[in-house]
GROMACS .gro file of C-alpha atoms in nm:
model
  335
    1MET     CA    1  -0.580  -2.692   0.862
    2MET     CA    2  -0.749  -2.423   0.656
    3THR     CA    3  -1.123  -2.447   0.596
    4ILE     CA    4  -1.376  -2.240   0.403
    5ALA     CA    5  -1.722  -2.196   0.552
    6TYR     CA    6  -1.894  -2.074   0.232
    7PRO     CA    7  -1.686  -2.185  -0.070
    8TRP     CA    8  -1.965  -2.102  -0.317
    9ILE     CA    9  -1.902  -1.732  -0.256
   10PHE     CA   10  -1.581  -1.759  -0.462
   11VAL     CA   11  -1.805  -1.765  -0.769
   12LEU     CA   12  -1.835  -1.389  -0.720
   13LEU     CA   13  -1.470  -1.352  -0.823
   14LEU     CA   14  -1.592  -1.394  -1.180
   15LEU     CA   15  -1.833  -1.100  -1.153
   16PRO     CA   16  -1.587  -0.832  -1.283
   17ILE     CA   17  -1.504  -1.051  -1.585
   18ILE     CA   18  -1.872  -1.103  -1.658
   19LEU     CA   19  -1.941  -0.731  -1.634
   20ARG     CA   20  -1.646  -0.664  -1.867
   21PHE     CA   21  -1.816  -0.855  -2.148
   22VAL     CA   22  -2.178  -0.774  -2.065
   23LEU     CA   23  -2.157  -0.395  -2.035
   24PRO     CA   24  -2.156  -0.208  -2.372
   25ARG     CA   25  -1.830  -0.058  -2.496
   26VAL     CA   26  -1.781   0.315  -2.549
   27ASN     CA   27  -1.852   0.407  -2.913
   28ASN     CA   28  -1.558   0.603  -3.062
   29SER     CA   29  -1.682   0.594  -3.423
   30ASP     CA   30  -1.732   0.970  -3.424
   31ALA     CA   31  -1.369   1.031  -3.331
   32LYS     CA   32  -1.266   1.034  -3.697
   33GLN     CA   33  -1.517   1.303  -3.785
   34GLY     CA   34  -1.372   1.643  -3.698
   35LEU     CA   35  -1.215   1.962  -3.828
   36ARG     CA   36  -0.874   1.962  -3.985
   37ILE     CA   37  -0.638   2.215  -3.821
   38PRO     CA   38  -0.285   2.314  -3.919
   39PHE     CA   39  -0.125   2.226  -3.583
   40TYR     CA   40  -0.304   1.890  -3.561
   41THR     CA   41   0.020   1.691  -3.543
   42SER     CA   42   0.159   1.874  -3.238
   43LEU     CA   43  -0.182   1.874  -3.069
   44GLN     CA   44  -0.219   1.502  -3.134
   45GLN     CA   45   0.121   1.437  -2.976
   46THR     CA   46   0.024   1.637  -2.666
   47MET     CA   47  -0.309   1.457  -2.639
   48THR     CA   48  -0.140   1.119  -2.680
   49GLU     CA   49   0.095   1.188  -2.390
   50GLY     CA   50  -0.198   1.295  -2.171
   51GLU     CA   51  -0.398   0.995  -2.276
   52ALA     CA   52  -0.107   0.768  -2.186
   53LYS     CA   53  -0.086   0.920  -1.836
   54ARG     CA   54  -0.463   0.894  -1.799
   55THR     CA   55  -0.457   0.531  -1.912
   56GLN     CA   56  -0.179   0.456  -1.662
   57HIS     CA   57  -0.382   0.608  -1.378
   58LEU     CA   58  -0.690   0.414  -1.481
   59SER     CA   59  -0.486   0.093  -1.485
   60TRP     CA   60  -0.385   0.151  -1.122
   61PHE     CA   61  -0.748   0.216  -1.030
   62LYS     CA   62  -0.857  -0.104  -1.203
   63TYR     CA   63  -0.593  -0.310  -1.024
   64LEU     CA   64  -0.682  -0.164  -0.684
   65LEU     CA   65  -1.052  -0.221  -0.744
   66LEU     CA   66  -0.985  -0.579  -0.846
   67ILE     CA   67  -0.772  -0.644  -0.538
   68ILE     CA   68  -1.035  -0.489  -0.309
   69TRP     CA   69  -1.307  -0.701  -0.467
   70CYS     CA   70  -1.103  -1.020  -0.417
   71LEU     CA   71  -1.039  -0.932  -0.052
   72LEU     CA   72  -1.411  -0.873   0.005
   73VAL     CA   73  -1.501  -1.207  -0.153
   74VAL     CA   74  -1.242  -1.389   0.060
   75SER     CA   75  -1.383  -1.217   0.371
   76GLY     CA   76  -1.735  -1.330   0.289
   77ALA     CA   77  -1.626  -1.688   0.215
   78GLY     CA   78  -1.536  -1.744   0.581
   79VAL     CA   79  -1.177  -1.859   0.537
   80GLN     CA   80  -1.051  -1.977   0.875
   81TRP     CA   81  -0.771  -2.175   1.031
   82LEU     CA   82  -0.852  -2.481   1.246
   83GLY     CA   83  -0.595  -2.542   1.515
   84ALA     CA   84  -0.486  -2.878   1.653
   85PRO     CA   85  -0.757  -3.073   1.843
   86LEU     CA   86  -0.759  -3.011   2.218
   87THR     CA   87  -0.910  -3.269   2.453
   88LEU     CA   88  -1.065  -3.130   2.771
   89PRO     CA   89  -1.152  -3.394   3.032
   90GLN     CA   90  -1.465  -3.343   3.238
   91THR     CA   91  -1.479  -3.457   3.597
   92GLY     CA   92  -1.764  -3.475   3.841
   93ARG     CA   93  -2.093  -3.650   3.891
   94ASP     CA   94  -2.449  -3.600   3.774
   95LEU     CA   95  -2.651  -3.574   4.094
   96MET     CA   96  -3.026  -3.535   4.112
   97LEU     CA   97  -3.176  -3.425   4.444
   98ALA     CA   98  -3.534  -3.535   4.516
   99VAL     CA   99  -3.684  -3.355   4.818
  100ASP     CA  100  -4.014  -3.447   4.979
  101LEU     CA  101  -4.255  -3.152   5.018
  102SER     CA  102  -4.552  -3.341   5.158
  103GLY     CA  103  -4.751  -3.192   5.445
  104SER     CA  104  -4.554  -3.373   5.717
  105MET     CA  105  -4.237  -3.179   5.625
  106ARG     CA  106  -4.376  -2.893   5.836
  107THR     CA  107  -4.332  -3.101   6.153
  108PRO     CA  108  -4.099  -2.912   6.395
  109ASP     CA  109  -3.922  -3.218   6.540
  110MET     CA  110  -3.562  -3.158   6.422
  111MET     CA  111  -3.335  -3.039   6.699
  112VAL     CA  112  -3.059  -2.794   6.603
  113ASN     CA  113  -2.842  -2.659   6.887
  114GLY     CA  114  -3.114  -2.739   7.136
  115LYS     CA  115  -3.391  -2.571   6.936
  116ALA     CA  116  -3.673  -2.737   6.745
  117GLU     CA  117  -3.684  -2.666   6.375
  118SER     CA  118  -3.918  -2.782   6.100
  119ARG     CA  119  -3.798  -3.059   5.873
  120ILE     CA  120  -3.813  -2.852   5.556
  121ASP     CA  121  -3.620  -2.560   5.706
  122LEU     CA  122  -3.344  -2.793   5.820
  123VAL     CA  123  -3.329  -2.961   5.480
  124LYS     CA  124  -3.294  -2.624   5.308
  125THR     CA  125  -3.006  -2.523   5.536
  126VAL     CA  126  -2.811  -2.849   5.521
  127ALA     CA  127  -2.879  -2.931   5.155
  128ASN     CA  128  -2.768  -2.584   5.046
  129LYS     CA  129  -2.431  -2.638   5.213
  130PHE     CA  130  -2.404  -2.969   5.029
  131ILE     CA  131  -2.498  -2.808   4.697
  132GLN     CA  132  -2.235  -2.535   4.727
  133LYS     CA  133  -1.961  -2.792   4.795
  134ARG     CA  134  -2.032  -2.992   4.479
  135GLU     CA  135  -1.819  -2.782   4.250
  136GLY     CA  136  -1.773  -2.951   3.913
  137ASP     CA  137  -2.090  -3.160   3.943
  138ARG     CA  138  -2.410  -3.125   3.748
  139LEU     CA  139  -2.695  -3.089   3.995
  140GLY     CA  140  -3.070  -3.108   3.946
  141LEU     CA  141  -3.367  -3.067   4.178
  142ILE     CA  142  -3.695  -3.258   4.194
  143LEU     CA  143  -3.966  -3.156   4.439
  144PHE     CA  144  -4.235  -3.412   4.508
  145GLY     CA  145  -4.548  -3.463   4.711
  146SER     CA  146  -4.855  -3.620   4.557
  147LYS     CA  147  -4.677  -3.563   4.223
  148PRO     CA  148  -4.313  -3.499   4.132
  149TYR     CA  149  -4.200  -3.182   3.956
  150LEU     CA  150  -3.869  -3.102   3.791
  151GLN     CA  151  -3.770  -2.776   3.955
  152THR     CA  152  -3.420  -2.753   3.805
  153PRO     CA  153  -3.271  -2.973   3.529
  154LEU     CA  154  -2.913  -3.090   3.560
  155THR     CA  155  -2.687  -2.786   3.554
  156PHE     CA  156  -2.350  -2.658   3.673
  157ASP     CA  157  -2.525  -2.352   3.815
  158ARG     CA  158  -2.522  -2.447   4.184
  159LYS     CA  159  -2.646  -2.105   4.291
  160THR     CA  160  -2.970  -2.146   4.098
  161VAL     CA  161  -3.029  -2.496   4.235
  162GLY     CA  162  -2.985  -2.367   4.590
  163GLN     CA  163  -3.217  -2.074   4.528
  164MET     CA  164  -3.486  -2.301   4.384
  165LEU     CA  165  -3.467  -2.520   4.695
  166ASN     CA  166  -3.494  -2.216   4.922
  167ASP     CA  167  -3.808  -2.104   4.736
  168ALA     CA  168  -3.977  -2.444   4.779
  169THR     CA  169  -4.298  -2.445   4.983
  170VAL     CA  170  -4.442  -2.742   5.170
  171GLY     CA  171  -4.760  -2.871   5.008
  172ILE     CA  172  -4.700  -2.707   4.671
  173ALA     CA  173  -4.673  -3.054   4.510
  174GLY     CA  174  -4.952  -3.208   4.718
  175ILE     CA  175  -4.976  -3.337   5.074
  176GLN     CA  176  -4.910  -3.706   4.996
  177THR     CA  177  -4.584  -3.881   4.906
  178ALA     CA  178  -4.516  -4.026   4.558
  179ILE     CA  179  -4.170  -4.180   4.601
  180GLY     CA  180  -4.197  -4.410   4.300
  181ASP     CA  181  -4.296  -4.129   4.064
  182ALA     CA  182  -4.012  -3.912   4.195
  183ILE     CA  183  -3.761  -4.188   4.118
  184GLY     CA  184  -3.914  -4.234   3.774
  185LEU     CA  185  -3.877  -3.864   3.694
  186ALA     CA  186  -3.516  -3.870   3.814
  187ILE     CA  187  -3.442  -4.167   3.587
  188LYS     CA  188  -3.585  -3.977   3.292
  189GLN     CA  189  -3.350  -3.686   3.362
  190LEU     CA  190  -3.037  -3.892   3.436
  191MET     CA  191  -3.060  -4.160   3.166
  192HIS     CA  192  -2.899  -3.937   2.900
  193TYR     CA  193  -2.578  -3.888   3.099
  194PRO     CA  194  -2.275  -4.119   3.140
  195LYS     CA  195  -2.366  -4.432   3.335
  196GLN     CA  196  -2.068  -4.427   3.570
  197SER     CA  197  -2.147  -4.083   3.712
  198ARG     CA  198  -2.523  -4.086   3.779
  199ALA     CA  199  -2.678  -4.078   4.125
  200LEU     CA  200  -3.002  -3.980   4.297
  201ILE     CA  201  -3.027  -3.849   4.654
  202LEU     CA  202  -3.384  -3.900   4.772
  203LEU     CA  203  -3.499  -3.742   5.099
  204THR     CA  204  -3.838  -3.819   5.250
  205ASP     CA  205  -4.010  -3.837   5.587
  206GLY     CA  206  -4.284  -4.085   5.495
  207GLY     CA  207  -4.381  -4.379   5.283
  208ASN     CA  208  -4.514  -4.410   4.931
  209ASN     CA  209  -4.889  -4.346   4.935
  210ALA     CA  210  -4.948  -4.175   4.599
  211GLY     CA  211  -4.843  -4.188   4.235
  212VAL     CA  212  -4.867  -4.452   3.963
  213ILE     CA  213  -4.523  -4.617   3.988
  214ASP     CA  214  -4.441  -4.856   4.268
  215PRO     CA  215  -4.108  -4.771   4.442
  216ASP     CA  216  -3.973  -5.125   4.387
  217THR     CA  217  -4.051  -5.104   4.015
  218ALA     CA  218  -3.887  -4.762   3.994
  219ALA     CA  219  -3.582  -4.892   4.181
  220LYS     CA  220  -3.551  -5.180   3.935
  221LEU     CA  221  -3.559  -4.935   3.644
  222ALA     CA  222  -3.290  -4.728   3.815
  223LYS     CA  223  -3.078  -5.038   3.859
  224ASP     CA  224  -3.110  -5.121   3.490
  225GLU     CA  225  -2.995  -4.768   3.408
  226HIS     CA  226  -2.700  -4.795   3.651
  227ILE     CA  227  -2.831  -4.511   3.868
  228LYS     CA  228  -2.737  -4.528   4.235
  229ILE     CA  229  -3.001  -4.408   4.480
  230TYR     CA  230  -2.903  -4.276   4.822
  231THR     CA  231  -3.212  -4.262   5.042
  232ILE     CA  232  -3.246  -4.043   5.350
  233GLY     CA  233  -3.520  -4.107   5.605
  234LEU     CA  234  -3.591  -3.786   5.792
  235GLY     CA  235  -3.770  -3.737   6.124
  236ALA     CA  236  -3.721  -3.773   6.498
  237LYS     CA  237  -3.833  -4.082   6.686
  238GLN     CA  238  -3.979  -3.885   6.972
  239MET     CA  239  -4.156  -3.553   7.002
  240THR     CA  240  -4.336  -3.394   7.293
  241MET     CA  241  -4.674  -3.248   7.206
  242GLN     CA  242  -4.907  -3.044   7.422
  243THR     CA  243  -5.253  -3.199   7.442
  244MET     CA  244  -5.565  -3.136   7.650
  245PHE     CA  245  -5.436  -3.402   7.887
  246GLY     CA  246  -5.094  -3.237   7.917
  247PRO     CA  247  -4.758  -3.310   7.749
  248GLN     CA  248  -4.755  -3.633   7.550
  249VAL     CA  249  -4.461  -3.806   7.380
  250VAL     CA  250  -4.538  -3.929   7.029
  251ASN     CA  251  -4.345  -4.079   6.739
  252PRO     CA  252  -4.368  -3.824   6.453
  253SER     CA  253  -4.193  -4.065   6.215
  254SER     CA  254  -4.441  -4.350   6.243
  255ASP     CA  255  -4.521  -4.319   5.870
  256LEU     CA  256  -4.157  -4.341   5.762
  257ASP     CA  257  -4.104  -4.654   5.548
  258ILE     CA  258  -3.751  -4.743   5.656
  259ASP     CA  259  -3.760  -5.094   5.508
  260GLY     CA  260  -3.877  -4.959   5.172
  261LEU     CA  261  -3.603  -4.696   5.161
  262LYS     CA  262  -3.339  -4.954   5.254
  263LYS     CA  263  -3.459  -5.184   4.976
  264ILE     CA  264  -3.441  -4.904   4.717
  265ALA     CA  265  -3.084  -4.822   4.817
  266GLN     CA  266  -2.973  -5.187   4.820
  267MET     CA  267  -3.128  -5.264   4.481
  268THR     CA  268  -2.943  -4.976   4.313
  269GLY     CA  269  -2.608  -5.006   4.489
  270GLY     CA  270  -2.663  -4.697   4.700
  271GLU     CA  271  -2.698  -4.656   5.074
  272PHE     CA  272  -2.971  -4.575   5.326
  273PHE     CA  273  -2.927  -4.307   5.591
  274ARG     CA  274  -3.141  -4.220   5.891
  275ALA     CA  275  -3.148  -3.861   6.014
  276GLU     CA  276  -3.319  -3.788   6.346
  277ASP     CA  277  -3.179  -3.441   6.402
  278GLY     CA  278  -2.981  -3.164   6.235
  279GLN     CA  279  -2.641  -3.303   6.330
  280GLU     CA  280  -2.714  -3.643   6.177
  281LEU     CA  281  -2.849  -3.490   5.858
  282GLN     CA  282  -2.535  -3.279   5.823
  283ALA     CA  283  -2.318  -3.587   5.876
  284ILE     CA  284  -2.513  -3.774   5.607
  285TYR     CA  285  -2.460  -3.503   5.348
  286ASN     CA  286  -2.092  -3.483   5.445
  287LYS     CA  287  -2.057  -3.855   5.381
  288ILE     CA  288  -2.232  -3.831   5.044
  289ASN     CA  289  -2.012  -3.533   4.964
  290GLN     CA  290  -1.709  -3.762   4.980
  291LEU     CA  291  -1.813  -3.942   4.664
  292GLU     CA  292  -1.514  -3.954   4.432
  293PRO     CA  293  -1.557  -3.757   4.107
  294VAL     CA  294  -1.585  -3.992   3.810
  295LYS     CA  295  -1.431  -3.902   3.477
  296SER     CA  296  -1.701  -3.839   3.223
  297ASP     CA  297  -1.696  -3.802   2.846
  298LYS     CA  298  -1.413  -3.588   2.712
  299ILE     CA  299  -1.480  -3.277   2.508
  300THR     CA  300  -1.268  -3.227   2.197
  301ILE     CA  301  -1.244  -2.874   2.063
  302ARG     CA  302  -1.045  -2.714   1.780
  303PRO     CA  303  -0.948  -2.348   1.810
  304ILE     CA  304  -1.075  -2.145   1.514
  305THR     CA  305  -0.887  -1.839   1.385
  306PRO     CA  306  -1.091  -1.647   1.125
  307PHE     CA  307  -0.906  -1.456   0.853
  308TYR     CA  308  -1.179  -1.205   0.770
  309PRO     CA  309  -1.051  -0.934   1.011
  310TRP     CA  310  -0.725  -0.922   0.812
  311THR     CA  311  -0.873  -0.940   0.462
  312LEU     CA  312  -1.155  -0.700   0.545
  313GLY     CA  313  -0.911  -0.460   0.710
  314ALA     CA  314  -0.683  -0.470   0.406
  315ALA     CA  315  -0.981  -0.400   0.179
  316MET     CA  316  -1.076  -0.095   0.388
  317ILE     CA  317  -0.719   0.042   0.377
  318LEU     CA  318  -0.695  -0.002   0.000
  319SER     CA  319  -1.037   0.163  -0.041
  320PHE     CA  320  -0.912   0.462   0.157
  321ILE     CA  321  -0.600   0.482  -0.061
  322LEU     CA  322  -0.813   0.454  -0.375
  323ALA     CA  323  -1.036   0.739  -0.257
  324LEU     CA  324  -0.732   0.962  -0.191
  325LEU     CA  325  -0.590   0.890  -0.536
  326TRP     CA  326  -0.924   0.967  -0.700
  327ILE     CA  327  -0.955   1.299  -0.515
  328LYS     CA  328  -0.600   1.394  -0.607
  329ARG     CA  329  -0.660   1.310  -0.973
  330SER     CA  330  -0.985   1.510  -0.976
  331GLN     CA  331  -0.806   1.817  -0.838
  332ARG     CA  332  -0.543   1.795  -1.111
  333SER     CA  333  -0.811   1.767  -1.377
  334VAL     CA  334  -0.974   2.086  -1.250
  335ILE     CA  335  -0.644   2.273  -1.254
   0.00000   0.00000   0.00000
C-alpha cells in the first residue's frame, strides 16, 4: 500500500502556474518602432528562424524545469510504500530481582569450596551467572535495605543489570530490611507488563523490620496483579566466631523470617528456597532458571520503502543535464 506522509506539500505543484500569472509579462510594444531598411524581409526571415530555434530550446528548458520541480515536490511529500504486515512473536519472562543490601549481608558465613565468603559476594557471583543465562528475558534490579531503590528498570540489556549488581555496596540503602516496600516497588515496575510472564525473585537474609508496607499486604497486592514471587532465604545455620572466651558456635541466621518468606511465596504462587551455602544458592538459581519462557504480546511491523531516494536522484540527474544544456547554449550564443 502506498502512503503519503505530508500530502499538503502537493499544493506546491501549483506554484509555477501561480508565478506564470503573477509575474509581469515582457513589454514588446516598442518592437514596432524601428528603422525601415531595404533588406528587412530577408533579415526578418533569418531572425524568425533563429527565434524559432530559440523558442524550441526554451520549451525544452521549461519542460525540464517543470519535471524537476515535480520530482522535488514528490520527494518532500514523503511518498512511501508500506509492505505486508509482519508479526514478530516475543518470548521470555519479565523478571525483577530484589537483593537485600542490609548490614547483615556482610556476614562471611557462606562456604564456597571450603572457604568462607560474605553473603553479598556470593550473591553477586551466583546471581550474575543466572542473569547471563536469561537470554530473551527482560530483567530489572531492585536493591533494598531500610528503603528500596530501583537500580535498573526492566531491560534486555543483561550486561548492564549484572554490572549494576556488581557495583552494589552493602549498607548503601540502609542497614535495616524493608521487604514489604521492596515488593511494592517491584509491583509498580511489573504491573505494566503481560500478566502471564511476570515474576519477582526476592533474596534476603533477615526479616522485615523497616518500611511502610507490611510484607503480607504487599504479597496480596502481588497476587492481585498475578505476579509470582520466588523468595530466597540466605544464611548459614552455624558459624564459628572467635570470642574472648574462645571459639563459639552461633546461628548467624537467627533473624531470618523463614515463615514470612514461605507465606509470601505461597500467596503469590511462587516458591520458597533456603540457601545455607554457595552450592545451595547455585542450585536454587539453576532451578529458577528452568522456568519456561511464556509467549508475550506480539509485535506487528510493516516494512517501509521510501521513494524519495529515487525521485530526488532523478531530479539531481535532470538538473545536471539542464546545466549542461544551458552551458552549451551559452557558448553557441557567444560564437
